Structures are given as structure tokens and as C-alpha cells.
Coordinates of C-alpha atoms in Angstrom, one line a residue:
X1 CA 0.1 0.3 -0.3
X2 CA 2.9 2.1 0.2
X3 CA 3.6 2.5 -3.9
X4 CA 2.2 5.7 -5.3
X5 CA 0.4 3.8 -7.7
X6 CA -2.3 2.4 -5.0
X7 CA -2.3 6.5 -4.0
X8 CA -2.9 8.6 -7.2
X9 CA -5.1 6.4 -9.2
X10 CA -7.5 3.5 -8.8
X11 CA -6.0 0.0 -8.4
X12 CA -7.2 -3.5 -9.3
X13 CA -4.4 -6.2 -9.0
X14 CA -4.1 -9.9 -8.0
X15 CA -2.9 -11.1 -4.8
X16 CA -2.1 -14.0 -3.2
X17 CA -3.1 -14.8 0.5
X18 CA -1.2 -18.0 1.4
X19 CA -3.6 -18.8 5.0
X20 CA -7.1 -18.4 2.9
X21 CA -6.3 -19.8 -0.2
X22 CA -2.4 -20.7 -1.6
X23 CA -3.3 -22.0 -5.1
X24 CA -5.1 -19.3 -6.1
X25 CA -5.4 -16.0 -6.9
X26 CA -8.1 -12.9 -4.9
X27 CA -7.9 -9.4 -6.8
X28 CA -7.9 -6.4 -4.6
X29 CA -9.5 -2.8 -5.6
X30 CA -7.8 -0.2 -3.8
X31 CA -9.1 3.5 -3.7
X32 CA -7.0 6.4 -1.6
X33 CA -9.7 9.3 -0.3
X34 CA -6.8 11.1 0.8
X35 CA -2.9 10.2 2.1
X36 CA -4.0 8.1 4.7
X37 CA -7.6 7.0 4.5
X38 CA -8.5 4.1 1.8
X39 CA -10.6 1.6 1.0
X40 CA -9.9 -1.7 0.2
X41 CA -12.3 -4.4 -1.6
X42 CA -11.9 -7.9 -2.5
X43 CA -12.8 -10.6 -5.2
X44 CA -12.6 -13.8 -6.8
X45 CA -13.7 -12.1 -10.2
X46 CA -10.9 -10.4 -12.7
X47 CA -13.6 -8.8 -14.3
X48 CA -15.4 -7.2 -11.2
X49 CA -13.3 -4.1 -11.8
X50 CA -16.3 -1.4 -12.6
X51 CA -19.2 -3.7 -10.4
X52 CA -16.2 -2.7 -7.3
X53 CA -15.9 0.9 -8.4
X54 CA -19.8 1.7 -8.3
X55 CA -19.7 0.1 -4.9
X56 CA -16.7 2.0 -3.8
X57 CA -18.6 5.2 -4.7
X58 CA -21.7 4.1 -3.1
X59 CA -19.8 3.6 0.3
X60 CA -18.0 6.5 0.1
X61 CA -21.1 8.4 -0.3
X62 CA -21.9 6.5 2.9
X63 CA -19.2 7.6 4.5
X64 CA -19.2 11.3 3.8
X65 CA -23.4 11.6 4.5
X66 CA -22.6 9.9 8.3
X67 CA -19.5 12.5 9.0
X68 CA -17.7 8.9 9.7
X69 CA -14.8 9.4 6.8
X70 CA -13.9 12.8 8.8
X71 CA -14.1 11.0 12.2
X72 CA -12.0 8.7 10.9
X73 CA -9.3 11.0 9.4
X74 CA -9.4 12.9 12.7
X75 CA -8.5 10.0 14.5
X76 CA -6.0 9.6 12.2
X77 CA -4.1 12.9 12.6
X78 CA -4.7 12.4 16.9
X79 CA -2.3 9.4 16.2
X80 CA -3.2 5.9 18.3
X81 CA -1.7 4.6 21.4
X82 CA 1.1 6.8 22.9
X83 CA 3.9 5.4 25.4
X84 CA 3.9 8.5 26.9
X85 CA 0.5 8.4 27.5
X86 CA 0.6 5.0 29.4
X87 CA -1.0 5.4 32.8
X88 CA 2.2 4.1 35.2
X89 CA 1.9 2.9 38.8
X90 CA 3.4 5.8 40.8
X91 CA 5.8 3.2 42.8
X92 CA 7.2 2.6 39.6
X93 CA 7.7 6.3 39.4
X94 CA 10.4 6.5 42.9
X95 CA 13.2 5.5 44.0
X96 CA 15.3 6.0 46.8
X97 CA 17.7 8.8 47.4
X98 CA 20.5 8.8 49.3
X99 CA 20.6 7.9 52.9
X100 CA 20.8 10.0 55.8
X101 CA 19.6 10.0 60.0
X102 CA 15.9 9.1 58.9
X103 CA 16.7 6.5 56.6
X104 CA 15.8 6.8 53.0
X105 CA 13.6 9.3 51.4
X106 CA 11.5 8.2 47.9
X107 CA 12.2 11.0 44.8
X108 CA 10.7 11.1 41.8
X109 CA 12.0 9.5 38.6
X110 CA 12.0 11.4 35.4
X111 CA 10.0 10.0 32.6
X112 CA 12.4 7.9 30.6
X113 CA 12.9 9.0 26.4
X114 CA 10.1 8.1 24.6
X115 CA 8.1 7.5 27.5
X116 CA 8.0 5.8 30.8
X117 CA 11.6 4.8 32.0
X118 CA 12.6 4.7 28.0
X119 CA 10.2 2.4 26.9
X120 CA 9.9 3.6 22.8
X121 CA 8.0 1.3 21.3
X122 CA 5.9 -2.1 21.9
X123 CA 3.2 -4.4 19.6
X124 CA 0.7 -6.6 21.2
X125 CA -0.7 -8.9 19.4
X126 CA -4.1 -10.9 20.4
X127 CA -3.8 -14.6 20.1
X128 CA -7.3 -15.4 19.2
X129 CA -8.6 -12.9 17.6
X130 CA -5.4 -12.6 15.4
X131 CA -5.0 -8.8 15.5
X132 CA -2.5 -6.4 16.6
X133 CA -2.0 -3.1 18.2
X134 CA 0.8 -1.5 17.8
X135 CA 2.3 2.1 19.7
X136 CA 3.0 5.6 17.2
X137 CA 7.0 5.6 17.3
X138 CA 8.2 7.5 19.7
X139 CA 12.0 9.9 20.1
X140 CA 14.1 8.5 19.0
X141 CA 12.7 6.2 16.4
X142 CA 11.1 8.9 14.5
X143 CA 13.1 8.6 10.7
X144 CA 11.9 5.9 8.3
X145 CA 15.2 4.1 8.4
X146 CA 15.6 3.2 12.2
X147 CA 12.0 2.0 12.4
X148 CA 13.0 -0.6 9.4
X149 CA 16.0 -1.4 11.9
X150 CA 13.2 -2.0 15.0
X151 CA 11.2 -3.8 12.7
X152 CA 14.3 -6.2 11.3
X153 CA 15.3 -6.7 15.5
X154 CA 11.3 -7.4 16.2
X155 CA 11.4 -9.8 13.4
X156 CA 14.5 -11.4 14.5
X157 CA 13.1 -12.4 17.8
X158 CA 9.6 -13.2 17.0
X159 CA 11.9 -16.2 14.6
X160 CA 14.0 -17.0 17.7
X161 CA 10.4 -17.0 20.3
X162 CA 9.3 -19.7 17.5
X163 CA 12.0 -21.6 16.2
X164 CA 11.3 -24.7 15.4
X165 CA 12.9 -27.6 17.7
X166 CA 13.8 -25.0 20.5
X167 CA 10.7 -23.2 20.8
X168 CA 8.5 -21.4 21.5
X169 CA 9.8 -20.0 24.1
X170 CA 7.4 -17.7 27.0
X171 CA 10.2 -14.8 27.4
X172 CA 13.2 -13.0 25.8
X173 CA 15.3 -10.1 26.8
X174 CA 18.2 -8.9 24.7
X175 CA 20.3 -5.9 24.8
X176 CA 22.6 -4.3 22.3
X177 CA 23.7 -1.1 21.2
X178 CA 20.4 -0.1 20.1
X179 CA 17.6 -1.4 21.8
X180 CA 16.5 -3.4 25.0
X181 CA 14.3 -5.6 23.4
X182 CA 11.5 -7.5 26.0
X183 CA 9.8 -10.5 24.3
X184 CA 6.5 -12.3 26.4
X185 CA 4.6 -15.1 24.9
X186 CA 1.3 -16.6 26.9
X187 CA -1.5 -18.2 25.0
X188 CA -3.6 -15.1 24.9
X189 CA -1.3 -12.8 23.2
X190 CA 2.3 -12.0 22.7
X191 CA 4.1 -8.6 23.0
X192 CA 7.3 -7.5 21.6
X193 CA 8.5 -4.2 23.4
X194 CA 12.0 -1.8 22.3
X195 CA 13.6 0.0 25.6
X196 CA 16.5 2.6 25.7
X197 CA 19.4 0.2 25.6
X198 CA 20.2 1.3 29.5
X199 CA 17.0 0.8 30.7
X200 CA 16.6 -1.8 33.7
X201 CA 15.6 -5.1 33.2
X202 CA 13.4 -5.0 36.6
X203 CA 12.0 -2.1 35.1
X204 CA 11.7 -3.3 32.3
X205 CA 9.4 -6.1 32.9
X206 CA 7.2 -4.0 35.3
X207 CA 6.9 -1.7 32.3
X208 CA 5.3 -4.1 30.4
X209 CA 2.7 -5.5 32.6
X210 CA 1.5 -2.5 32.5
X211 CA 1.4 -2.0 28.8
X212 CA -0.7 -5.2 29.0
X213 CA -3.2 -4.2 31.8
X214 CA -3.4 -1.3 29.2
X215 CA -4.3 -2.6 26.4
X216 CA -7.0 -4.5 27.9
X217 CA -8.7 -1.6 29.4
X218 CA -9.1 -0.1 25.6
X219 CA -9.2 -3.7 24.2
X220 CA -12.4 -3.1 22.5
X221 CA -11.9 0.3 21.2
X222 CA -8.5 -1.1 19.3
X223 CA -9.7 -4.5 18.3
X224 CA -12.5 -5.8 16.4
X225 CA -14.2 -8.0 18.5
X226 CA -17.6 -10.5 18.0
X227 CA -15.8 -11.6 14.9
X228 CA -13.9 -15.6 14.5
X229 CA -10.3 -15.0 14.3
X230 CA -9.0 -14.3 10.4
X231 CA -8.0 -17.3 8.0
X232 CA -6.0 -15.0 5.8

């Protein structure tokens, strides 16, 4: 969908969804309403371009009349989940200061770069729904190159977690010069989180617990509920 040709004109292209049918093609009609909002209609018919074009016109008319399209565009502009907005337990924000005759006195810990304690990004996948949600990218992961590099790190972590013969694993913690990565796999969800490379391991684990709790609180808003898992 990042191709410029998709964004500047109506497109009708064959696609293969291996989990749907590895021996056949579907055809995708794609039309962009603006730079970030588009509709995709799928069909098994190779001659359905004009039929799907008519469907799109009717869909667009309904979206405009009901102001749904405007709401979607505003939501995209405002962004999604941000790690900076995560509600963090106040106990996690405290650390002991230097001691005196009265003992240790807790002081506030400043919020780390890109979010609480250096949390930069996370991906949460619901196993049952086979859907995922991710946070907006936070500084310093701002450029396309940095984001692509992080996705590659996630990809390697995922492959390691699900490696045949050795996996699946439940947790994995990695640290290098670029990130601290933490992965947590349960029967209900998978969580992949990226932290500042200097992040504390124990604190990173606590923050991941907070992330999971937050996603649970908003799951009706971020996931499609009441439907069987997609088989694509």
C-alpha cells in the first residue's frame, strides 16, 4: 500500500493470501480517499473492476453523509496509542535517594526518553483474534530507517521465539547498542517491546505488565470484537 501508484489512481491487482488459498488469487480494488485513508475491496472475479468501483462510490457517499470518514481522518491525525500516555503506577516512579539519619527518602524518577523508563515502542498481538495493535513511534525512533531497523529486530526476535525444535519460548530479553528488547508470549497474547538500551531489566518487565493492562482496558476500542479470527 506504500506504492505511489496505489495512491494516485484506482488500482485493481491480483494478490495471493496463502492462508486463505495458496493455489489461487484474489483481486483487490484499492482507492485512496486521501494520503492516509483508503478502501480495499476483494473479489475472486478478475472482471469485477467496474462493479467494485460502483460499490466504492456508494460506500464513499455513505461515509461522507454520516461524517464517519471525517471522524476516521481526525482519529488518524490525532494518532493512536502513545507510550508517553501510559498510566504508570506511582510506585514505579520512585527510587530511594541518598540516606540520612531518617533513612531512605523516595524521590521522583523522571520519565525516560520516548516514554516511561525509556519505553520507545511496543507491539501487542491478540492470539485468539489474530489481530495486533502497536504504539506510535517515539523519539528517538523517528526516521523511516530507524523504524525499519526496529521492525527487523522484532522479526529476528519473533523468529527466535518460535524457532522449530527450540521453541516456542515464553520470554526473551535482549540488549545491544541500539535497543533493549523484551518479548513475552502467553496463550492469550504476544508482546514485543523496545526500550532504551540502558533500561533496567526489572523495570522493563514491570512496564510491560502495565502495557498489557492498558491494552486490556482499551481492547474494545482497538480490536474488532465478536468475530472469528481472520483466516488470511
